[in-house]
Amino acid sequence: MPPKQWEVRVLLKGLKVVEFASYIAAPGAAGIMADWGAQVIKVERPEGDPMRHVFADAASDLAGNPTFSLDNRGKRAIVLDISKPSGRDALAKLAQDADVFLTNVRPAALKRAGLDEATLRAANPRLIYAMVTGYGLEGPDADKPGFDVTAFWARAGVGHMTVPKGGEPFLLRTGVGDHTTSLATVSAILAALYEREQTGQGRVVQTSLLATGIYTVSSDLAVQLAFGRLASARPRTAPFDALANFYAASDGRWFVLNPRGAGKDWVPIITAAGRPDLAQDERFATGKARRVNAAALAVELDAAFRKFSFEEVAARLDEADLVWSPFQSPADVSADPQAAAAGAWVEITDGQGHGFRSPAAPARFPGMDQSTRPPAPVLGQHTREILREAGYEDEVIEAMIRDGAAV
C-alpha cells in the first residue's frame, strides 16, 4: 500500500478502474483518474505495455522512463495472458466488481476473447465500459489501427491547419493527440458515472483520436462547414493581422502578441513598441488598412521591438496590460515559477526520499492538492496481491503463474 503521505482526501476514492490498454491515450485517462483518487488496476500482457520500453535503446546516460511514469503513476499492475482461459477468466473477474473497464484493444479482439461490452456488462450491469479507438466504432475504417500522429494529427486535419501555406508537413510531438484524447475520455467516463447515479445502469462510452482531433480544431472546422473554405495558416512575415504575431527582442528572445478585438489594443501596442507615430501612418489608419498592409506593419514592429531587451519588452507590454506571452522552450517551462504556482507539476516519489517532477493532471481542487504521487508499478508488481483480492487461493495463483496465464 502507498505510504501515509499519499493517503489524502481525494475525489474519486472508492472508484475501481480496470485498465486493459497500452501506449498513451487510454492509460493517460486512467492515470488522471488515479491522480484524483481512483483505484486503477493496470492489466498488461506478458510482454508489457510497449511504453515501458520507449527508452530501452536510448543513450546509456538516461535512467528511468518519465514518459511511462507520467501516465501510470499510482496504479497497481497485474500481468495476465488472455490467450489462456484462466488469464482471460481472471480479467473478466476483475471487471465483475469494477466501476470502469477502460481499453484501447480493438473490438474484434475483445469479442474473440469474450471481453466485449455485452459479455462484461451482462455480469456487471453497472459497469462503465470505456473504449478508446483511432477512428471510432463504425464506418469503413473503424477497424484500422491508429496513433495520434495518424488519426489525430494527419486524418483530423490538425497538422494541415498548423503548417503555413506552401510548407511541408511535420510530425506531431509525442502524446499531444493522445493526451487530448485522455481528457476527452475522462470527461465521457465521468458523465457516464453521473448518469449511473440516476439510472443504476452503466453504459458504453467511446472516444477516438479522430473525433478528438476534429474537436480540437473545431473553431476552424466550423468555418469550413459553414462557408466551404478556410484561410490557411500564414508565415510570420505575412500575417493576417500583424498585431497577432511573433516578434523578437534585441537578445533574440521571442514573444507573441494576442490583441483584443475592435482595435482596442492598436495604440497601446505601437506605444509599447516605441512607435506611437505609426498611428498617423496612412497605411495603418484603419483596421482594414492594417490587414491589407499587415506585412509592412510586421516589418515596422519587427524593427521596433528589436531595439529593446526582452526584459524591457516585458515591462512595456505589462505596463500597458496587453495580452502577450514569452515563447518558451521546454527548459524555460520547467523553470517557470508561474507553471509551479498553477499546479503544473507533481513529485513522483518512492516514499524513501527519491523522486522527480512530472506534469500534473490539468485541474486543481483547492484544499485537495497532492504534492506527491507514488511511482508507476513495475511489470506484474501486484499480480499476486490483486488476484488474492479477487478471491483466488494462493495455490490457484501459483498454478496460473506456472502456466503462464499470470506473471
Short mmCIF file of C-alpha atoms in Angstrom, two decimals:
data_model
loop_
_atom_site.label_atom_id
_atom_site.label_comp_id
_atom_site.label_asym_id
_atom_site.label_seq_id
_atom_site.Cartn_x
_atom_site.Cartn_y
_atom_site.Cartn_z
CA MET A 1 0.00 0.00 0.00
CA PRO A 2 1.17 3.60 -0.60
CA PRO A 3 2.88 5.35 2.30
CA LYS A 4 0.83 7.59 4.58
CA GLN A 5 1.65 10.82 2.76
CA TRP A 6 -0.41 9.62 -0.21
CA GLU A 7 -3.49 8.86 1.87
CA VAL A 8 -5.17 12.21 1.36
CA ARG A 9 -8.76 13.28 0.83
CA VAL A 10 -9.45 12.64 -2.86
CA LEU A 11 -12.36 12.99 -5.22
CA LEU A 12 -12.61 9.52 -6.74
CA LYS A 13 -11.81 7.46 -3.67
CA GLY A 14 -13.54 4.09 -3.90
CA LEU A 15 -13.81 4.12 -7.70
CA LYS A 16 -12.33 0.97 -9.21
CA VAL A 17 -10.92 1.20 -12.73
CA VAL A 18 -9.63 -1.81 -14.64
CA GLU A 19 -7.36 -0.63 -17.44
CA PHE A 20 -6.63 -3.11 -20.22
CA ALA A 21 -4.76 -0.78 -22.54
CA SER A 22 -1.37 0.30 -23.81
CA TYR A 23 0.52 3.30 -25.14
CA ILE A 24 -0.82 6.71 -24.04
CA ALA A 25 -4.41 7.81 -24.70
CA ALA A 26 -6.28 5.24 -22.58
CA PRO A 27 -3.57 4.80 -19.89
CA GLY A 28 -3.40 8.59 -19.70
CA ALA A 29 -7.12 8.75 -18.91
CA ALA A 30 -6.72 6.12 -16.20
CA GLY A 31 -3.69 8.00 -14.93
CA ILE A 32 -5.72 11.18 -14.43
CA MET A 33 -8.35 9.23 -12.52
CA ALA A 34 -5.62 7.64 -10.40
CA ASP A 35 -4.29 11.12 -9.58
CA TRP A 36 -7.81 12.03 -8.47
CA GLY A 37 -8.03 9.06 -6.13
CA ALA A 38 -9.39 6.15 -8.15
CA GLN A 39 -8.01 2.65 -7.59
CA VAL A 40 -6.58 1.75 -11.00
CA ILE A 41 -5.54 -1.80 -11.86
CA LYS A 42 -3.32 -1.85 -14.93
CA VAL A 43 -3.66 -5.17 -16.73
CA GLU A 44 -0.82 -5.96 -19.11
CA ARG A 45 0.05 -8.82 -21.40
CA PRO A 46 3.24 -10.75 -20.58
CA GLU A 47 5.34 -8.53 -22.87
CA GLY A 48 4.14 -5.43 -21.03
CA ASP A 49 2.88 -2.09 -22.25
CA PRO A 50 5.15 -1.02 -25.16
CA MET A 51 5.61 2.35 -23.45
CA ARG A 52 7.66 0.57 -20.78
CA HIS A 53 10.36 0.09 -23.41
CA VAL A 54 10.33 3.54 -25.01
CA PHE A 55 13.81 4.42 -23.67
CA ALA A 56 15.26 0.92 -23.99
CA ASP A 57 17.55 1.95 -26.84
CA ALA A 58 18.35 5.41 -25.51
CA ALA A 59 21.78 6.63 -24.55
CA SER A 60 23.27 4.90 -21.54
CA ASP A 61 23.29 8.12 -19.50
CA LEU A 62 19.47 8.18 -19.44
CA ALA A 63 17.93 6.37 -16.49
CA GLY A 64 14.26 5.78 -15.84
CA ASN A 65 11.21 6.19 -18.05
CA PRO A 66 9.48 9.52 -17.36
CA THR A 67 7.02 9.07 -20.24
CA PHE A 68 5.68 5.81 -18.82
CA SER A 69 5.71 7.19 -15.27
CA LEU A 70 3.59 10.17 -16.32
CA ASP A 71 0.60 8.06 -17.37
CA ASN A 72 0.97 5.16 -14.94
CA ARG A 73 1.97 6.61 -11.57
CA GLY A 74 -0.07 5.40 -8.64
CA LYS A 75 -1.54 2.37 -10.42
CA ARG A 76 -1.22 -1.26 -9.45
CA ALA A 77 -0.03 -3.68 -12.11
CA ILE A 78 -1.01 -7.25 -12.94
CA VAL A 79 0.09 -9.41 -15.88
CA LEU A 80 -2.49 -11.72 -17.46
CA ASP A 81 -2.22 -13.72 -20.68
CA ILE A 82 -5.76 -13.64 -22.10
CA SER A 83 -4.85 -16.26 -24.71
CA LYS A 84 -5.03 -18.74 -21.84
CA PRO A 85 -8.50 -19.46 -20.40
CA SER A 86 -7.53 -18.81 -16.79
CA GLY A 87 -5.90 -15.49 -17.72
CA ARG A 88 -8.95 -14.40 -19.66
CA ASP A 89 -11.26 -15.50 -16.83
CA ALA A 90 -9.22 -13.55 -14.29
CA LEU A 91 -9.56 -10.34 -16.30
CA ALA A 92 -13.31 -10.89 -16.62
CA LYS A 93 -13.47 -11.49 -12.86
CA LEU A 94 -11.69 -8.21 -12.16
CA ALA A 95 -14.34 -6.43 -14.23
CA GLN A 96 -17.19 -8.00 -12.24
CA ASP A 97 -16.87 -5.53 -9.36
CA ALA A 98 -15.24 -2.66 -11.25
CA ASP A 99 -16.84 0.70 -11.90
CA VAL A 100 -14.94 1.27 -15.14
CA PHE A 101 -13.36 -1.06 -17.69
CA LEU A 102 -11.08 1.05 -19.90
CA THR A 103 -9.49 -0.37 -23.04
CA ASN A 104 -7.96 0.53 -26.39
CA VAL A 105 -7.76 -3.06 -27.62
CA ARG A 106 -9.60 -3.39 -30.91
CA PRO A 107 -13.21 -4.55 -30.52
CA ALA A 108 -12.83 -7.67 -32.67
CA ALA A 109 -10.02 -8.98 -30.46
CA LEU A 110 -12.03 -8.26 -27.31
CA LYS A 111 -15.03 -10.12 -28.70
CA ARG A 112 -12.93 -13.15 -29.61
CA ALA A 113 -11.65 -13.24 -26.03
CA GLY A 114 -15.10 -12.85 -24.51
CA LEU A 115 -14.17 -9.46 -23.07
CA ASP A 116 -16.57 -7.42 -25.16
CA GLU A 117 -19.04 -4.96 -23.68
CA ALA A 118 -22.07 -7.23 -23.90
CA THR A 119 -20.32 -10.04 -22.04
CA LEU A 120 -18.75 -7.96 -19.28
CA ARG A 121 -21.83 -5.80 -18.70
CA ALA A 122 -24.05 -8.88 -18.52
CA ALA A 123 -22.05 -9.87 -15.44
CA ASN A 124 -21.85 -6.30 -14.12
CA PRO A 125 -24.70 -4.08 -15.37
CA ARG A 126 -23.28 -1.05 -13.51
CA LEU A 127 -20.01 -1.23 -15.43
CA ILE A 128 -18.90 1.79 -17.48
CA TYR A 129 -17.22 0.20 -20.50
CA ALA A 130 -14.91 2.84 -21.99
CA MET A 131 -13.32 2.31 -25.39
CA VAL A 132 -10.59 4.46 -26.92
CA THR A 133 -10.07 3.94 -30.65
CA GLY A 134 -8.27 5.55 -33.54
CA TYR A 135 -11.28 6.12 -35.78
CA GLY A 136 -14.44 5.21 -33.87
CA LEU A 137 -16.55 2.07 -33.71
CA GLU A 138 -18.42 2.42 -37.00
CA GLY A 139 -17.59 3.21 -40.61
CA PRO A 140 -15.22 1.77 -43.21
CA ASP A 141 -12.06 2.48 -41.21
CA ALA A 142 -13.33 1.56 -37.75
CA ASP A 143 -11.01 -1.46 -37.53
CA LYS A 144 -7.85 0.38 -38.59
CA PRO A 145 -5.09 0.85 -36.03
CA GLY A 146 -4.37 4.49 -35.25
CA PHE A 147 -1.83 6.57 -33.34
CA ASP A 148 -2.07 10.26 -32.57
CA VAL A 149 0.16 11.26 -35.49
CA THR A 150 -2.08 9.37 -37.93
CA ALA A 151 -5.65 9.65 -36.64
CA PHE A 152 -5.42 12.91 -34.67
CA TRP A 153 -2.73 14.92 -36.46
CA ALA A 154 -2.98 13.84 -40.09
CA ARG A 155 -6.50 12.47 -40.59
CA ALA A 156 -8.31 15.11 -38.48
CA GLY A 157 -6.63 18.00 -40.31
CA VAL A 158 -4.82 19.35 -37.26
CA GLY A 159 -1.42 19.12 -38.93
CA HIS A 160 -2.63 20.69 -42.19
CA MET A 161 -4.06 23.69 -40.36
CA THR A 162 -0.79 24.15 -38.49
CA VAL A 163 1.59 24.21 -41.46
CA PRO A 164 1.86 27.62 -43.17
CA LYS A 165 0.69 27.60 -46.80
CA GLY A 166 3.32 26.04 -49.04
CA GLY A 167 5.19 24.45 -46.14
CA GLU A 168 5.91 20.76 -45.81
CA PRO A 169 4.17 18.61 -43.17
CA PHE A 170 5.99 17.93 -39.93
CA LEU A 171 5.43 15.33 -37.23
CA LEU A 172 3.45 15.87 -34.06
CA ARG A 173 5.29 15.82 -30.75
CA THR A 174 4.78 12.67 -28.67
CA GLY A 175 1.43 12.29 -26.95
CA VAL A 176 -0.24 15.58 -27.92
CA GLY A 177 -3.26 13.95 -29.56
CA ASP A 178 -3.16 11.08 -27.10
CA HIS A 179 -3.33 13.26 -24.02
CA THR A 180 -6.04 15.45 -25.52
CA THR A 181 -7.99 12.23 -26.05
CA SER A 182 -7.22 11.22 -22.46
CA LEU A 183 -9.03 14.34 -21.27
CA ALA A 184 -11.99 13.62 -23.53
CA THR A 185 -12.12 10.06 -22.22
CA VAL A 186 -12.14 11.13 -18.58
CA SER A 187 -14.95 13.57 -19.36
CA ALA A 188 -17.00 10.82 -21.01
CA ILE A 189 -16.44 8.40 -18.13
CA LEU A 190 -17.44 10.96 -15.51
CA ALA A 191 -20.60 11.80 -17.48
CA ALA A 192 -21.50 8.10 -17.61
CA LEU A 193 -20.84 7.73 -13.88
CA TYR A 194 -23.19 10.64 -13.21
CA GLU A 195 -25.85 9.02 -15.38
CA ARG A 196 -25.38 5.76 -13.49
CA GLU A 197 -26.21 7.59 -10.27
CA GLN A 198 -29.61 8.38 -11.77
CA THR A 199 -30.34 5.06 -13.50
CA GLY A 200 -28.28 2.44 -11.68
CA GLN A 201 -27.02 1.21 -15.06
CA GLY A 202 -23.65 1.54 -16.72
CA ARG A 203 -23.09 2.13 -20.40
CA VAL A 204 -20.57 2.11 -23.20
CA VAL A 205 -18.60 5.31 -23.73
CA GLN A 206 -16.31 5.74 -26.69
CA THR A 207 -13.73 8.29 -27.76
CA SER A 208 -11.46 8.37 -30.77
CA LEU A 209 -8.30 10.15 -31.76
CA LEU A 210 -10.03 11.26 -34.98
CA ALA A 211 -13.05 12.87 -33.31
CA THR A 212 -10.88 14.46 -30.62
CA GLY A 213 -8.63 15.94 -33.28
CA ILE A 214 -11.61 17.36 -35.13
CA TYR A 215 -12.97 18.93 -31.95
CA THR A 216 -9.55 20.34 -31.07
CA VAL A 217 -9.59 22.42 -34.27
CA SER A 218 -13.37 22.79 -34.29
CA SER A 219 -13.36 26.59 -34.37
CA ASP A 220 -11.70 26.42 -37.79
CA LEU A 221 -13.73 23.44 -38.94
CA ALA A 222 -16.96 25.25 -38.01
CA VAL A 223 -15.93 27.91 -40.53
CA GLN A 224 -15.11 25.23 -43.11
CA LEU A 225 -18.51 23.58 -42.61
CA ALA A 226 -20.40 26.87 -42.77
CA PHE A 227 -18.61 28.56 -45.69
CA GLY A 228 -16.90 25.72 -47.52
CA ARG A 229 -13.47 27.30 -47.23
CA LEU A 230 -10.93 28.29 -44.62
CA ALA A 231 -7.95 30.64 -44.58
CA SER A 232 -4.64 28.82 -44.40
CA ALA A 233 -2.02 29.35 -41.72
CA ARG A 234 0.43 32.07 -42.69
CA PRO A 235 4.15 32.57 -42.07
CA ARG A 236 5.14 35.17 -39.51
CA THR A 237 6.33 37.59 -42.18
CA ALA A 238 2.96 37.58 -43.96
CA PRO A 239 0.42 37.61 -41.12
CA PHE A 240 -3.30 38.14 -41.44
CA ASP A 241 -3.02 40.55 -38.51
CA ALA A 242 0.42 41.94 -37.66
CA LEU A 243 -0.74 42.65 -34.11
CA ALA A 244 -1.38 38.94 -33.55
CA ASN A 245 2.11 37.77 -34.33
CA PHE A 246 5.50 36.70 -33.00
CA TYR A 247 8.32 39.20 -32.53
CA ALA A 248 11.83 39.06 -31.07
CA ALA A 249 13.61 41.34 -28.64
CA SER A 250 17.20 42.54 -29.10
CA ASP A 251 18.55 39.50 -27.26
CA GLY A 252 16.78 37.12 -29.64
CA ARG A 253 14.03 36.02 -27.24
CA TRP A 254 10.68 35.60 -28.93
CA PHE A 255 7.25 36.56 -27.67
CA VAL A 256 3.72 36.57 -29.07
CA LEU A 257 1.07 39.27 -29.07
CA ASN A 258 -2.65 38.49 -29.00
CA PRO A 259 -4.66 41.74 -29.20
CA ARG A 260 -8.21 42.20 -28.02
CA GLY A 261 -10.81 42.82 -30.68
CA ALA A 262 -12.23 46.01 -32.22
CA GLY A 263 -8.84 47.69 -32.48
CA LYS A 264 -8.69 48.33 -28.74
CA ASP A 265 -5.02 47.41 -28.46
CA TRP A 266 -3.71 49.12 -31.61
CA VAL A 267 -2.40 52.27 -29.95
CA PRO A 268 -1.18 50.52 -26.75
CA ILE A 269 0.84 48.03 -28.83
CA ILE A 270 2.58 50.59 -31.02
CA THR A 271 3.21 52.73 -27.96
CA ALA A 272 4.79 49.78 -26.13
CA ALA A 273 6.90 49.20 -29.24
CA GLY A 274 8.14 52.79 -29.08
CA ARG A 275 6.37 53.71 -32.32
CA PRO A 276 3.26 55.75 -31.42
CA ASP A 277 3.84 57.66 -34.66
CA LEU A 278 2.51 54.66 -36.61
CA ALA A 279 -0.98 55.80 -35.62
CA GLN A 280 -0.56 58.65 -38.15
CA ASP A 281 0.72 56.38 -40.95
CA GLU A 282 -1.97 56.20 -43.66
CA ARG A 283 -1.09 52.55 -44.34
CA PHE A 284 -2.32 51.64 -40.87
CA ALA A 285 -5.05 54.23 -40.27
CA THR A 286 -7.93 51.73 -40.01
CA GLY A 287 -8.37 48.10 -39.11
CA LYS A 288 -8.95 47.25 -42.76
CA ALA A 289 -5.83 49.15 -43.81
CA ARG A 290 -3.78 47.32 -41.19
CA ARG A 291 -4.98 43.98 -42.57
CA VAL A 292 -4.20 44.98 -46.17
CA ASN A 293 -0.75 46.20 -45.14
CA ALA A 294 -0.11 43.57 -42.47
CA ALA A 295 3.25 42.50 -43.92
CA ALA A 296 4.50 46.09 -43.93
CA LEU A 297 3.29 46.63 -40.37
CA ALA A 298 5.06 43.43 -39.28
CA VAL A 299 8.32 44.85 -40.68
CA GLU A 300 7.84 48.06 -38.70
CA LEU A 301 7.07 46.20 -35.47
CA ASP A 302 9.97 43.79 -36.03
CA ALA A 303 12.41 46.69 -36.15
CA ALA A 304 10.74 48.49 -33.25
CA PHE A 305 10.74 45.63 -30.77
CA ARG A 306 14.31 44.60 -31.62
CA LYS A 307 15.51 47.88 -30.08
CA PHE A 308 14.54 46.63 -26.62
CA SER A 309 15.79 43.77 -24.48
CA PHE A 310 13.30 41.08 -23.59
CA GLU A 311 13.01 42.42 -20.03
CA GLU A 312 12.23 45.87 -21.41
CA VAL A 313 9.65 44.47 -23.81
CA ALA A 314 8.00 42.51 -21.00
CA ALA A 315 7.83 45.58 -18.77
CA ARG A 316 6.36 47.76 -21.52
CA LEU A 317 3.73 45.20 -22.53
CA ASP A 318 2.75 44.54 -18.92
CA GLU A 319 2.52 48.25 -18.13
CA ALA A 320 0.01 48.56 -20.98
CA ASP A 321 -1.92 45.50 -19.72
CA LEU A 322 -1.57 43.79 -23.10
CA VAL A 323 -2.18 40.12 -23.80
CA TRP A 324 1.16 38.54 -24.63
CA SER A 325 3.44 35.68 -23.65
CA PRO A 326 7.06 34.64 -23.94
CA PHE A 327 7.69 31.88 -26.48
CA GLN A 328 9.21 29.32 -24.14
CA SER A 329 11.33 26.23 -24.62
CA PRO A 330 10.66 23.11 -22.51
CA ALA A 331 13.60 24.13 -20.33
CA ASP A 332 12.01 27.54 -19.84
CA VAL A 333 8.67 25.98 -18.93
CA SER A 334 10.26 23.65 -16.38
CA ALA A 335 11.78 26.66 -14.60
CA ASP A 336 8.75 28.96 -14.94
CA PRO A 337 7.55 29.97 -11.44
CA GLN A 338 4.05 30.57 -12.77
CA ALA A 339 3.81 26.98 -14.00
CA ALA A 340 4.64 25.82 -10.49
CA ALA A 341 2.14 28.27 -8.97
CA ALA A 342 -0.54 26.99 -11.37
CA GLY A 343 -0.04 23.45 -10.05
CA ALA A 344 1.52 22.14 -13.25
CA TRP A 345 3.95 19.77 -11.51
CA VAL A 346 3.70 16.86 -9.14
CA GLU A 347 6.53 15.00 -7.42
CA ILE A 348 6.72 11.28 -8.09
CA THR A 349 8.41 9.65 -5.13
CA ASP A 350 9.01 6.14 -3.85
CA GLY A 351 8.39 7.23 -0.28
CA GLN A 352 12.08 6.81 0.55
CA GLY A 353 13.14 10.31 -0.42
CA HIS A 354 13.84 9.50 -4.07
CA GLY A 355 11.73 11.31 -6.63
CA PHE A 356 11.43 13.57 -9.64
CA ARG A 357 8.97 16.13 -11.00
CA SER A 358 6.35 15.22 -13.57
CA PRO A 359 3.45 17.09 -15.20
CA ALA A 360 0.31 17.08 -13.07
CA ALA A 361 -3.21 16.31 -14.23
CA PRO A 362 -4.54 19.61 -15.64
CA ALA A 363 -7.09 20.52 -12.98
CA ARG A 364 -6.84 21.67 -9.40
CA PHE A 365 -9.19 21.15 -6.50
CA PRO A 366 -8.27 23.71 -3.81
CA GLY A 367 -7.90 22.03 -0.47
CA MET A 368 -7.25 18.65 -2.11
CA ASP A 369 -3.97 19.31 -3.90
CA GLN A 370 -1.49 16.45 -3.82
CA SER A 371 2.15 17.42 -3.99
CA THR A 372 3.43 13.85 -4.34
CA ARG A 373 2.34 10.67 -6.10
CA PRO A 374 3.62 7.10 -5.92
CA PRO A 375 5.66 5.79 -8.85
CA ALA A 376 4.48 3.72 -11.77
CA PRO A 377 4.48 -0.01 -10.95
CA VAL A 378 6.96 -2.45 -12.39
CA LEU A 379 5.59 -5.13 -14.69
CA GLY A 380 3.43 -7.56 -12.71
CA GLN A 381 4.31 -5.92 -9.41
CA HIS A 382 0.89 -6.57 -7.84
CA THR A 383 -0.23 -9.72 -9.67
CA ARG A 384 -0.48 -11.94 -6.59
CA GLU A 385 -1.98 -9.18 -4.45
CA ILE A 386 -4.71 -8.34 -6.97
CA LEU A 387 -5.63 -11.97 -7.61
CA ARG A 388 -5.92 -12.61 -3.86
CA GLU A 389 -8.25 -9.62 -3.58
CA ALA A 390 -10.31 -11.10 -6.40
CA GLY A 391 -10.81 -14.27 -4.35
CA TYR A 392 -8.15 -16.57 -5.76
CA GLU A 393 -6.45 -19.00 -3.39
CA ASP A 394 -2.65 -18.97 -3.28
CA GLU A 395 -2.34 -22.42 -4.85
CA VAL A 396 -4.52 -21.36 -7.77
CA ILE A 397 -2.45 -18.20 -8.24
CA GLU A 398 0.78 -20.17 -8.27
CA ALA A 399 -0.68 -22.61 -10.79
CA MET A 400 -1.67 -19.71 -13.05
CA ILE A 401 1.85 -18.32 -12.81
CA ARG A 402 3.42 -21.70 -13.62
CA ASP A 403 1.10 -21.99 -16.62
CA GLY A 404 2.00 -18.50 -17.85
CA ALA A 405 -1.59 -17.25 -17.50
CA ALA A 406 -0.34 -14.73 -14.96
CA VAL A 407 3.07 -13.27 -14.28
#
